[in-house]
PDB file of C-alpha atoms and ligand atoms in Angstrom:
ATOM      1  CA  MET A   1      74.630 118.302 112.768  1.00 87.00           C
ATOM      2  CA  GLN A   2      74.823 115.756 115.588  1.00 93.00           C
ATOM      3  CA  THR A   3      77.844 114.588 117.566  1.00 92.00           C
ATOM      4  CA  SER A   4      78.798 110.963 118.179  1.00 91.00           C
ATOM      5  CA  ARG A   5      80.134 109.611 121.473  1.00 90.00           C
ATOM      6  CA  ARG A   6      83.645 109.789 120.000  1.00 89.00           C
ATOM      7  CA  GLY A   7      83.136 113.428 119.007  1.00 93.00           C
ATOM      8  CA  LEU A   8      82.431 112.969 115.303  1.00 96.00           C
ATOM      9  CA  SER A   9      80.032 115.524 113.825  1.00 98.00           C
ATOM     10  CA  TYR A  10      77.643 113.866 111.419  1.00 98.00           C
ATOM     11  CA  ARG A  11      74.365 114.241 109.571  1.00 98.00           C
ATOM     12  CA  ASP A  12      71.724 111.502 109.498  1.00 98.00           C
ATOM     13  CA  ILE A  13      69.232 112.154 106.688  1.00 97.00           C
ATOM     14  CA  GLY A  14      66.368 110.138 105.175  1.00 96.00           C
ATOM     15  CA  THR A  15      65.161 106.572 105.563  1.00 96.00           C
ATOM     16  CA  GLY A  16      65.959 103.341 103.758  1.00 96.00           C
ATOM     17  CA  ILE A  17      69.170 101.401 103.103  1.00 97.00           C
ATOM     18  CA  PRO A  18      71.914 103.046 105.183  1.00 98.00           C
ATOM     19  CA  ILE A  19      74.721 104.633 103.192  1.00 98.00           C
ATOM     20  CA  VAL A  20      77.727 105.863 105.181  1.00 98.00           C
ATOM     21  CA  TRP A  21      79.503 108.534 103.148  1.00 98.00           C
ATOM     22  CA  VAL A  22      83.222 109.051 103.852  1.00 98.00           C
ATOM     23  CA  HIS A  23      84.712 112.224 102.434  1.00 98.00           C
ATOM     24  CA  GLY A  24      88.074 112.919 100.787  1.00 98.00           C
ATOM     25  CA  PHE A  25      91.051 115.073 101.756  1.00 98.00           C
ATOM     26  CA  PRO A  26      91.075 117.955 102.746  1.00 98.00           C
ATOM     27  CA  LEU A  27      87.296 118.111 102.734  1.00 98.00           C
ATOM     28  CA  ASN A  28      84.331 117.166 104.937  1.00 98.00           C
ATOM     29  CA  GLY A  29      80.856 115.642 104.802  1.00 98.00           C
ATOM     30  CA  GLY A  30      79.584 118.848 103.160  1.00 98.00           C
ATOM     31  CA  ILE A  31      80.862 117.563  99.805  1.00 98.00           C
ATOM     32  CA  PHE A  32      77.957 115.111  99.842  1.00 98.00           C
ATOM     33  CA  ASP A  33      75.186 117.729 100.267  1.00 98.00           C
ATOM     34  CA  ALA A  34      73.693 116.863  96.874  1.00 98.00           C
ATOM     35  CA  GLN A  35      73.694 113.124  97.612  1.00 98.00           C
ATOM     36  CA  GLY A  36      71.305 113.642 100.550  1.00 97.00           C
ATOM     37  CA  SER A  37      68.429 113.674  98.040  1.00 97.00           C
ATOM     38  CA  ILE A  38      69.133 110.133  96.762  1.00 97.00           C
ATOM     39  CA  ARG A  39      65.894 108.268  97.482  1.00 95.00           C
ATOM     40  CA  GLY A  40      65.459 104.935  99.217  1.00 94.00           C
ATOM     41  CA  ALA A  41      68.431 105.501 101.515  1.00 97.00           C
ATOM     42  CA  ARG A  42      69.361 106.769 104.952  1.00 98.00           C
ATOM     43  CA  HIS A  43      72.445 108.942 104.568  1.00 98.00           C
ATOM     44  CA  ILE A  44      75.030 109.094 107.345  1.00 98.00           C
ATOM     45  CA  MET A  45      77.588 111.806 106.581  1.00 98.00           C
ATOM     46  CA  PRO A  46      80.342 112.256 109.171  1.00 98.00           C
ATOM     47  CA  ASP A  47      83.197 114.743 109.259  1.00 98.00           C
ATOM     48  CA  LEU A  48      86.352 112.750 109.997  1.00 98.00           C
ATOM     49  CA  ARG A  49      88.650 113.858 112.832  1.00 97.00           C
ATOM     50  CA  GLY A  50      90.080 117.295 112.196  1.00 98.00           C
ATOM     51  CA  PHE A  51      87.779 118.046 109.241  1.00 98.00           C
ATOM     52  CA  GLY A  52      84.696 120.278 109.117  1.00 98.00           C
ATOM     53  CA  SER A  53      83.020 120.460 112.526  1.00 97.00           C
ATOM     54  CA  THR A  54      84.911 117.540 114.093  1.00 98.00           C
ATOM     55  CA  PRO A  55      87.872 118.646 116.219  1.00 97.00           C
ATOM     56  CA  PRO A  56      91.305 117.120 115.568  1.00 97.00           C
ATOM     57  CA  SER A  57      92.643 114.379 117.796  1.00 94.00           C
ATOM     58  CA  GLY A  58      95.908 112.525 117.315  1.00 86.00           C
ATOM     59  CA  THR A  59      98.932 113.710 115.362  1.00 87.00           C
ATOM     60  CA  GLU A  60      99.838 110.738 113.187  1.00 90.00           C
ATOM     61  CA  LEU A  61      96.619 108.989 112.281  1.00 96.00           C
ATOM     62  CA  THR A  62      96.170 105.986 110.016  1.00 98.00           C
ATOM     63  CA  VAL A  63      93.276 104.977 107.770  1.00 98.00           C
ATOM     64  CA  ASP A  64      92.466 102.378 110.456  1.00 98.00           C
ATOM     65  CA  ASP A  65      91.830 105.159 113.003  1.00 97.00           C
ATOM     66  CA  TYR A  66      89.297 106.771 110.683  1.00 98.00           C
ATOM     67  CA  ALA A  67      87.763 103.363 109.906  1.00 98.00           C
ATOM     68  CA  ARG A  68      87.275 102.635 113.615  1.00 97.00           C
ATOM     69  CA  ASP A  69      85.623 106.045 114.125  1.00 97.00           C
ATOM     70  CA  VAL A  70      83.186 105.309 111.287  1.00 97.00           C
ATOM     71  CA  LEU A  71      82.418 101.794 112.550  1.00 97.00           C
ATOM     72  CA  ASP A  72      81.855 103.143 116.077  1.00 97.00           C
ATOM     73  CA  LEU A  73      79.399 105.663 114.649  1.00 97.00           C
ATOM     74  CA  ALA A  74      77.559 102.851 112.849  1.00 97.00           C
ATOM     75  CA  ASP A  75      77.461 100.884 116.129  1.00 97.00           C
ATOM     76  CA  GLU A  76      76.117 103.884 118.002  1.00 97.00           C
ATOM     77  CA  LEU A  77      73.352 104.298 115.397  1.00 97.00           C
ATOM     78  CA  ALA A  78      72.616 100.539 115.600  1.00 97.00           C
ATOM     79  CA  ILE A  79      73.419 100.149 111.908  1.00 98.00           C
ATOM     80  CA  GLU A  80      74.533  96.555 111.577  1.00 97.00           C
ATOM     81  CA  ARG A  81      75.111  96.552 107.807  1.00 98.00           C
ATOM     82  CA  ALA A  82      75.446  99.477 105.408  1.00 98.00           C
ATOM     83  CA  VAL A  83      76.625 100.574 102.020  1.00 98.00           C
ATOM     84  CA  PHE A  84      79.989 102.218 102.644  1.00 98.00           C
ATOM     85  CA  ALA A  85      80.726 104.994 100.163  1.00 98.00           C
ATOM     86  CA  GLY A  86      84.124 106.669 100.045  1.00 98.00           C
ATOM     87  CA  LEU A  87      85.485 109.435  97.870  1.00 98.00           C
ATOM     88  CA  SER A  88      89.244 109.398  97.308  1.00 98.00           C
ATOM     89  CA  MET A  89      90.741 109.316 100.861  1.00 98.00           C
ATOM     90  CA  GLY A  90      87.259 108.180 101.901  1.00 98.00           C
ATOM     91  CA  GLY A  91      87.767 105.203  99.579  1.00 98.00           C
ATOM     92  CA  TYR A  92      91.036 104.367 101.367  1.00 98.00           C
ATOM     93  CA  VAL A  93      89.052 104.437 104.633  1.00 98.00           C
ATOM     94  CA  VAL A  94      86.349 102.207 103.135  1.00 98.00           C
ATOM     95  CA  PHE A  95      89.064  99.664 102.230  1.00 98.00           C
ATOM     96  CA  ALA A  96      90.229  99.787 105.871  1.00 98.00           C
ATOM     97  CA  ILE A  97      86.634  99.211 107.033  1.00 98.00           C
ATOM     98  CA  ALA A  98      86.492  96.210 104.676  1.00 98.00           C
ATOM     99  CA  ARG A  99      89.648  94.751 106.256  1.00 98.00           C
ATOM    100  CA  HIS A 100      88.189  95.134 109.758  1.00 97.00           C
ATOM    101  CA  ALA A 101      84.543  94.315 109.171  1.00 97.00           C
ATOM    102  CA  PRO A 102      83.697  92.839 105.750  1.00 96.00           C
ATOM    103  CA  ARG A 103      80.425  91.457 107.092  1.00 96.00           C
ATOM    104  CA  ARG A 104      79.145  94.968 107.798  1.00 98.00           C
ATOM    105  CA  PHE A 105      78.884  95.692 104.051  1.00 98.00           C
ATOM    106  CA  LEU A 106      75.650  95.602 102.059  1.00 98.00           C
ATOM    107  CA  GLY A 107      77.492  97.194  99.162  1.00 98.00           C
ATOM    108  CA  ALA A 108      80.321  99.592  98.396  1.00 98.00           C
ATOM    109  CA  ILE A 109      80.537 102.810  96.408  1.00 98.00           C
ATOM    110  CA  LEU A 110      84.047 103.861  95.422  1.00 98.00           C
ATOM    111  CA  LEU A 111      84.112 107.406  94.088  1.00 98.00           C
ATOM    112  CA  ASP A 112      87.171 108.958  92.472  1.00 98.00           C
ATOM    113  CA  THR A 113      89.580 106.790  94.403  1.00 98.00           C
ATOM    114  CA  ARG A 114      92.216 104.121  93.907  1.00 98.00           C
ATOM    115  CA  GLU A 115      93.325 100.906  95.603  1.00 98.00           C
ATOM    116  CA  THR A 116      97.090 101.466  95.345  1.00 98.00           C
ATOM    117  CA  ALA A 117      99.455 102.774  98.033  1.00 98.00           C
ATOM    118  CA  ASP A 118     101.688 105.806  97.496  1.00 97.00           C
ATOM    119  CA  ALA A 119     104.973 105.324  95.668  1.00 97.00           C
ATOM    120  CA  ASP A 120     108.036 106.563  97.599  1.00 97.00           C
ATOM    121  CA  ALA A 121     108.167 109.900  95.751  1.00 97.00           C
ATOM    122  CA  ALA A 122     104.469 110.612  96.451  1.00 97.00           C
ATOM    123  CA  ARG A 123     104.985 109.732 100.112  1.00 97.00           C
ATOM    124  CA  GLU A 124     107.872 112.209 100.331  1.00 97.00           C
ATOM    125  CA  GLN A 125     105.629 114.877  98.780  1.00 97.00           C
ATOM    126  CA  ARG A 126     102.988 114.238 101.463  1.00 97.00           C
ATOM    127  CA  TYR A 127     105.502 114.848 104.244  1.00 97.00           C
ATOM    128  CA  LYS A 128     106.784 118.010 102.560  1.00 97.00           C
ATOM    129  CA  LEU A 129     103.199 119.245 102.175  1.00 97.00           C
ATOM    130  CA  ALA A 130     102.498 118.434 105.839  1.00 97.00           C
ATOM    131  CA  ALA A 131     105.485 120.585 106.864  1.00 97.00           C
ATOM    132  CA  ARG A 132     104.201 123.488 104.724  1.00 98.00           C
ATOM    133  CA  VAL A 133     100.685 123.157 106.183  1.00 97.00           C
ATOM    134  CA  ARG A 134     102.113 123.078 109.693  1.00 97.00           C
ATOM    135  CA  GLU A 135     103.991 126.316 108.934  1.00 97.00           C
ATOM    136  CA  ASN A 136     101.472 128.241 106.833  1.00 97.00           C
ATOM    137  CA  GLY A 137      98.050 126.711 107.553  1.00 97.00           C
ATOM    138  CA  VAL A 138      95.450 125.071 105.349  1.00 97.00           C
ATOM    139  CA  ALA A 139      95.359 127.904 102.779  1.00 97.00           C
ATOM    140  CA  VAL A 140      98.363 126.019 101.343  1.00 97.00           C
ATOM    141  CA  LEU A 141      96.022 123.106 100.616  1.00 97.00           C
ATOM    142  CA  ALA A 142      93.391 125.288  98.999  1.00 96.00           C
ATOM    143  CA  ASP A 143      95.980 126.853  96.688  1.00 95.00           C
ATOM    144  CA  GLU A 144      97.675 123.564  95.914  1.00 94.00           C
ATOM    145  CA  MET A 145      94.664 121.279  95.536  1.00 95.00           C
ATOM    146  CA  LEU A 146      91.754 123.355  94.278  1.00 96.00           C
ATOM    147  CA  PRO A 147      93.013 123.405  90.676  1.00 96.00           C
ATOM    148  CA  LYS A 148      93.047 119.593  90.687  1.00 97.00           C
ATOM    149  CA  LEU A 149      89.924 118.845  92.737  1.00 98.00           C
ATOM    150  CA  LEU A 150      87.607 120.258  90.073  1.00 98.00           C
ATOM    151  CA  SER A 151      87.669 119.897  86.307  1.00 98.00           C
ATOM    152  CA  ARG A 152      88.782 122.673  83.977  1.00 97.00           C
ATOM    153  CA  GLN A 153      85.169 123.202  82.835  1.00 97.00           C
ATOM    154  CA  THR A 154      84.028 123.621  86.446  1.00 98.00           C
ATOM    155  CA  HIS A 155      86.744 126.206  87.054  1.00 97.00           C
ATOM    156  CA  GLU A 156      85.687 128.062  83.908  1.00 97.00           C
ATOM    157  CA  ARG A 157      81.914 127.838  84.297  1.00 96.00           C
ATOM    158  CA  ASN A 158      80.949 127.326  87.924  1.00 97.00           C
ATOM    159  CA  ALA A 159      82.594 129.942  90.163  1.00 98.00           C
ATOM    160  CA  PRO A 160      80.115 129.376  93.054  1.00 98.00           C
ATOM    161  CA  LEU A 161      81.105 125.707  93.251  1.00 98.00           C
ATOM    162  CA  VAL A 162      84.817 126.591  93.209  1.00 98.00           C
ATOM    163  CA  GLU A 163      84.175 128.981  96.115  1.00 98.00           C
ATOM    164  CA  ARG A 164      82.114 126.369  97.982  1.00 98.00           C
ATOM    165  CA  VAL A 165      84.944 123.828  97.724  1.00 98.00           C
ATOM    166  CA  ARG A 166      87.485 126.438  98.858  1.00 98.00           C
ATOM    167  CA  ASP A 167      85.276 127.127 101.912  1.00 98.00           C
ATOM    168  CA  ILE A 168      85.093 123.415 102.693  1.00 98.00           C
ATOM    169  CA  VAL A 169      88.897 123.075 102.447  1.00 98.00           C
ATOM    170  CA  MET A 170      89.332 126.092 104.744  1.00 98.00           C
ATOM    171  CA  GLN A 171      87.147 124.407 107.414  1.00 98.00           C
ATOM    172  CA  THR A 172      89.905 121.795 107.855  1.00 98.00           C
ATOM    173  CA  SER A 173      92.091 122.252 110.931  1.00 98.00           C
ATOM    174  CA  THR A 174      95.854 122.383 110.539  1.00 98.00           C
ATOM    175  CA  ASP A 175      96.333 119.494 112.982  1.00 98.00           C
ATOM    176  CA  GLY A 176      93.677 117.448 111.207  1.00 98.00           C
ATOM    177  CA  ALA A 177      95.283 117.989 107.809  1.00 98.00           C
ATOM    178  CA  VAL A 178      98.769 117.103 109.055  1.00 98.00           C
ATOM    179  CA  ALA A 179      97.495 113.930 110.746  1.00 98.00           C
ATOM    180  CA  ALA A 180      95.613 112.944 107.590  1.00 98.00           C
ATOM    181  CA  LEU A 181      98.650 113.480 105.360  1.00 98.00           C
ATOM    182  CA  HIS A 182     100.413 110.927 107.544  1.00 97.00           C
ATOM    183  CA  ALA A 183      97.477 108.520 107.081  1.00 98.00           C
ATOM    184  CA  LEU A 184      97.526 109.038 103.314  1.00 98.00           C
ATOM    185  CA  ALA A 185     101.276 108.442 103.112  1.00 98.00           C
ATOM    186  CA  GLN A 186     101.118 105.303 105.255  1.00 97.00           C
ATOM    187  CA  ARG A 187      98.042 103.676 103.747  1.00 98.00           C
ATOM    188  CA  PRO A 188      98.564 100.117 102.535  1.00 98.00           C
ATOM    189  CA  ASP A 189      97.860  98.723  99.095  1.00 98.00           C
ATOM    190  CA  SER A 190      94.227  97.552  98.998  1.00 98.00           C
ATOM    191  CA  SER A 191      94.264  95.390  95.854  1.00 98.00           C
ATOM    192  CA  VAL A 192      93.595  92.180  97.787  1.00 98.00           C
ATOM    193  CA  THR A 193      90.903  93.853  99.903  1.00 98.00           C
ATOM    194  CA  LEU A 194      89.160  95.045  96.746  1.00 98.00           C
ATOM    195  CA  SER A 195      89.399  91.676  95.036  1.00 97.00           C
ATOM    196  CA  GLN A 196      87.850  90.020  98.114  1.00 96.00           C
ATOM    197  CA  LEU A 197      85.071  92.536  98.729  1.00 95.00           C
ATOM    198  CA  PRO A 198      82.074  90.198  98.818  1.00 90.00           C
ATOM    199  CA  VAL A 199      79.353  92.690  97.825  1.00 97.00           C
ATOM    200  CA  PRO A 200      78.058  94.656  94.836  1.00 98.00           C
ATOM    201  CA  THR A 201      80.370  97.604  94.242  1.00 98.00           C
ATOM    202  CA  ALA A 202      79.766 100.762  92.210  1.00 98.00           C
ATOM    203  CA  ILE A 203      82.920 102.445  90.940  1.00 98.00           C
ATOM    204  CA  VAL A 204      82.174 106.062  90.064  1.00 98.00           C
ATOM    205  CA  VAL A 205      84.699 108.382  88.409  1.00 98.00           C
ATOM    206  CA  GLY A 206      84.641 111.813  86.821  1.00 98.00           C
ATOM    207  CA  LYS A 207      85.721 111.602  83.200  1.00 98.00           C
ATOM    208  CA  ASP A 208      88.046 114.561  83.804  1.00 98.00           C
ATOM    209  CA  ASP A 209      89.404 113.508  87.205  1.00 98.00           C
ATOM    210  CA  VAL A 210      93.136 114.281  87.152  1.00 98.00           C
ATOM    211  CA  ILE A 211      93.911 113.006  90.693  1.00 97.00           C
ATOM    212  CA  THR A 212      92.404 109.513  90.313  1.00 98.00           C
ATOM    213  CA  PRO A 213      91.650 109.332  86.566  1.00 98.00           C
ATOM    214  CA  PRO A 214      89.346 106.837  84.823  1.00 98.00           C
ATOM    215  CA  ALA A 215      92.353 104.526  84.246  1.00 98.00           C
ATOM    216  CA  ASP A 216      92.474 103.973  88.040  1.00 98.00           C
ATOM    217  CA  ALA A 217      88.751 103.155  88.059  1.00 98.00           C
ATOM    218  CA  GLU A 218      89.171 100.702  85.173  1.00 98.00           C
ATOM    219  CA  ARG A 219      92.016  98.948  87.003  1.00 98.00           C
ATOM    220  CA  MET A 220      89.802  98.652  90.115  1.00 98.00           C
ATOM    221  CA  LEU A 221      87.010  97.251  87.937  1.00 98.00           C
ATOM    222  CA  ARG A 222      89.351  94.494  86.682  1.00 98.00           C
ATOM    223  CA  LEU A 223      90.248  93.579  90.267  1.00 97.00           C
ATOM    224  CA  SER A 224      86.741  93.633  91.640  1.00 95.00           C
ATOM    225  CA  PRO A 225      84.514  90.586  91.054  1.00 89.00           C
ATOM    226  CA  HIS A 226      81.182  92.324  91.738  1.00 93.00           C
ATOM    227  CA  ALA A 227      81.723  95.822  90.377  1.00 97.00           C
ATOM    228  CA  SER A 228      80.163  98.111  87.807  1.00 97.00           C
ATOM    229  CA  ILE A 229      81.785 101.294  86.521  1.00 98.00           C
ATOM    230  CA  HIS A 230      80.111 104.680  86.069  1.00 98.00           C
ATOM    231  CA  VAL A 231      82.094 107.326  84.186  1.00 98.00           C
ATOM    232  CA  ILE A 232      80.598 110.776  84.813  1.00 98.00           C
ATOM    233  CA  GLU A 233      80.635 113.384  82.040  1.00 97.00           C
ATOM    234  CA  ASP A 234      81.415 116.964  83.075  1.00 96.00           C
ATOM    235  CA  GLY A 235      83.017 115.826  86.297  1.00 98.00           C
ATOM    236  CA  GLY A 236      86.495 115.944  87.787  1.00 98.00           C
ATOM    237  CA  HIS A 237      87.731 114.572  91.133  1.00 98.00           C
ATOM    238  CA  LEU A 238      84.570 115.862  92.850  1.00 98.00           C
ATOM    239  CA  ALA A 239      82.200 114.552  90.171  1.00 98.00           C
ATOM    240  CA  ASN A 240      79.463 114.128  92.820  1.00 98.00           C
ATOM    241  CA  MET A 241      79.452 117.927  93.302  1.00 98.00           C
ATOM    242  CA  GLU A 242      80.140 118.859  89.682  1.00 98.00           C
ATOM    243  CA  ASN A 243      77.507 116.642  88.082  1.00 98.00           C
ATOM    244  CA  PRO A 244      75.271 115.511  90.966  1.00 98.00           C
ATOM    245  CA  ALA A 245      72.337 114.615  88.692  1.00 98.00           C
ATOM    246  CA  ALA A 246      74.356 111.968  86.841  1.00 98.00           C
ATOM    247  CA  VAL A 247      76.023 110.602  89.989  1.00 98.00           C
ATOM    248  CA  ASN A 248      72.760 110.483  91.952  1.00 98.00           C
ATOM    249  CA  ALA A 249      70.893 108.712  89.129  1.00 98.00           C
ATOM    250  CA  ASP A 250      73.561 105.983  88.953  1.00 98.00           C
ATOM    251  CA  ILE A 251      73.707 105.578  92.746  1.00 98.00           C
ATOM    252  CA  GLU A 252      69.933 105.514  93.120  1.00 97.00           C
ATOM    253  CA  GLU A 253      69.789 102.688  90.590  1.00 97.00           C
ATOM    254  CA  PHE A 254      72.639 100.873  92.364  1.00 97.00           C
ATOM    255  CA  VAL A 255      70.922 101.204  95.740  1.00 96.00           C
ATOM    256  CA  SER A 256      67.575 100.003  94.405  1.00 95.00           C
ATOM    257  CA  SER A 257      69.337  96.938  92.935  1.00 96.00           C
ATOM    258  CA  LEU A 258      70.393  96.008  96.501  1.00 95.00           C
ATOM    259  CA  GLN A 259      66.833  95.859  97.802  1.00 79.00           C
TER     260      GLN A 259
HETATM  261  C1  MLT B   1      91.512 113.081  98.253  1.00 96.86           C
HETATM  262  O1  MLT B   1      90.767 113.689  97.463  1.00 96.86           O
HETATM  263  O2  MLT B   1      91.076 112.484  99.234  1.00 96.86           O
HETATM  264  C2  MLT B   1      92.995 113.108  97.996  1.00 96.86           C
HETATM  265  O3  MLT B   1      93.252 113.809  96.825  1.00 96.86           O
HETATM  266  C3  MLT B   1      93.517 111.723  97.929  1.00 96.86           C
HETATM  267  C4  MLT B   1      94.960 111.638  97.648  1.00 96.86           C
HETATM  268  O4  MLT B   1      95.668 112.669  97.611  1.00 96.86           O
HETATM  269  O5  MLT B   1      95.451 110.506  97.467  1.00 96.86           O
END
């Protein structure tokens, strides 16, 4: 792990086309361990503020704050253009990066995410969850989210992976989780951003994702002029961890098509 000037912990692995991997909530760059072996690419894997090894900073963050942190890291590493890959909340951050700096994109990878904003009821739920996390800590998130982050088959057949994801969730700081719930609740609709993304885009979704199901991916595909869709068998919301062989094969092919 290295630390950026702005205090972001990150890994920098391999050589080739840079891919900046932005994790989901309430997770960290560790969810992309298996993607580090994708060939032909240099993998930059940060922990966003308040997640994993990066300390929290700020109480009511927005997706733009995370986007600026990621762009600053790219600047620091002298990466002018990259493939930006975001899983779920990471996808919301990638949309924010696209609003700020569309010219920095060589391509985009949108994993288990969606372009829409929260409806009012979902936003209310985020604030209620933030209050519970503030009171009882991030174990609340593990209990609440773990059943949905992984598919039923994974829960039945892959106990070590369930434990690994629980560990990753528990590495999140309370302040970081509360600040991120604010960012999730306040994120804007990104339909226009997606429809104007000027680069090849891979949309990857676990067939059994119950948080951002394949219907969300298909809607993004219809909006996106340069996209392909990759539906992953035996995968839920964290399809990249549940079926890394299938996800890596599709991404390796996508990356080689950019060369
Ligand atoms: C995530 O995985 O980042 C979250 O589930 C996203 C969300 O709740 O919208």
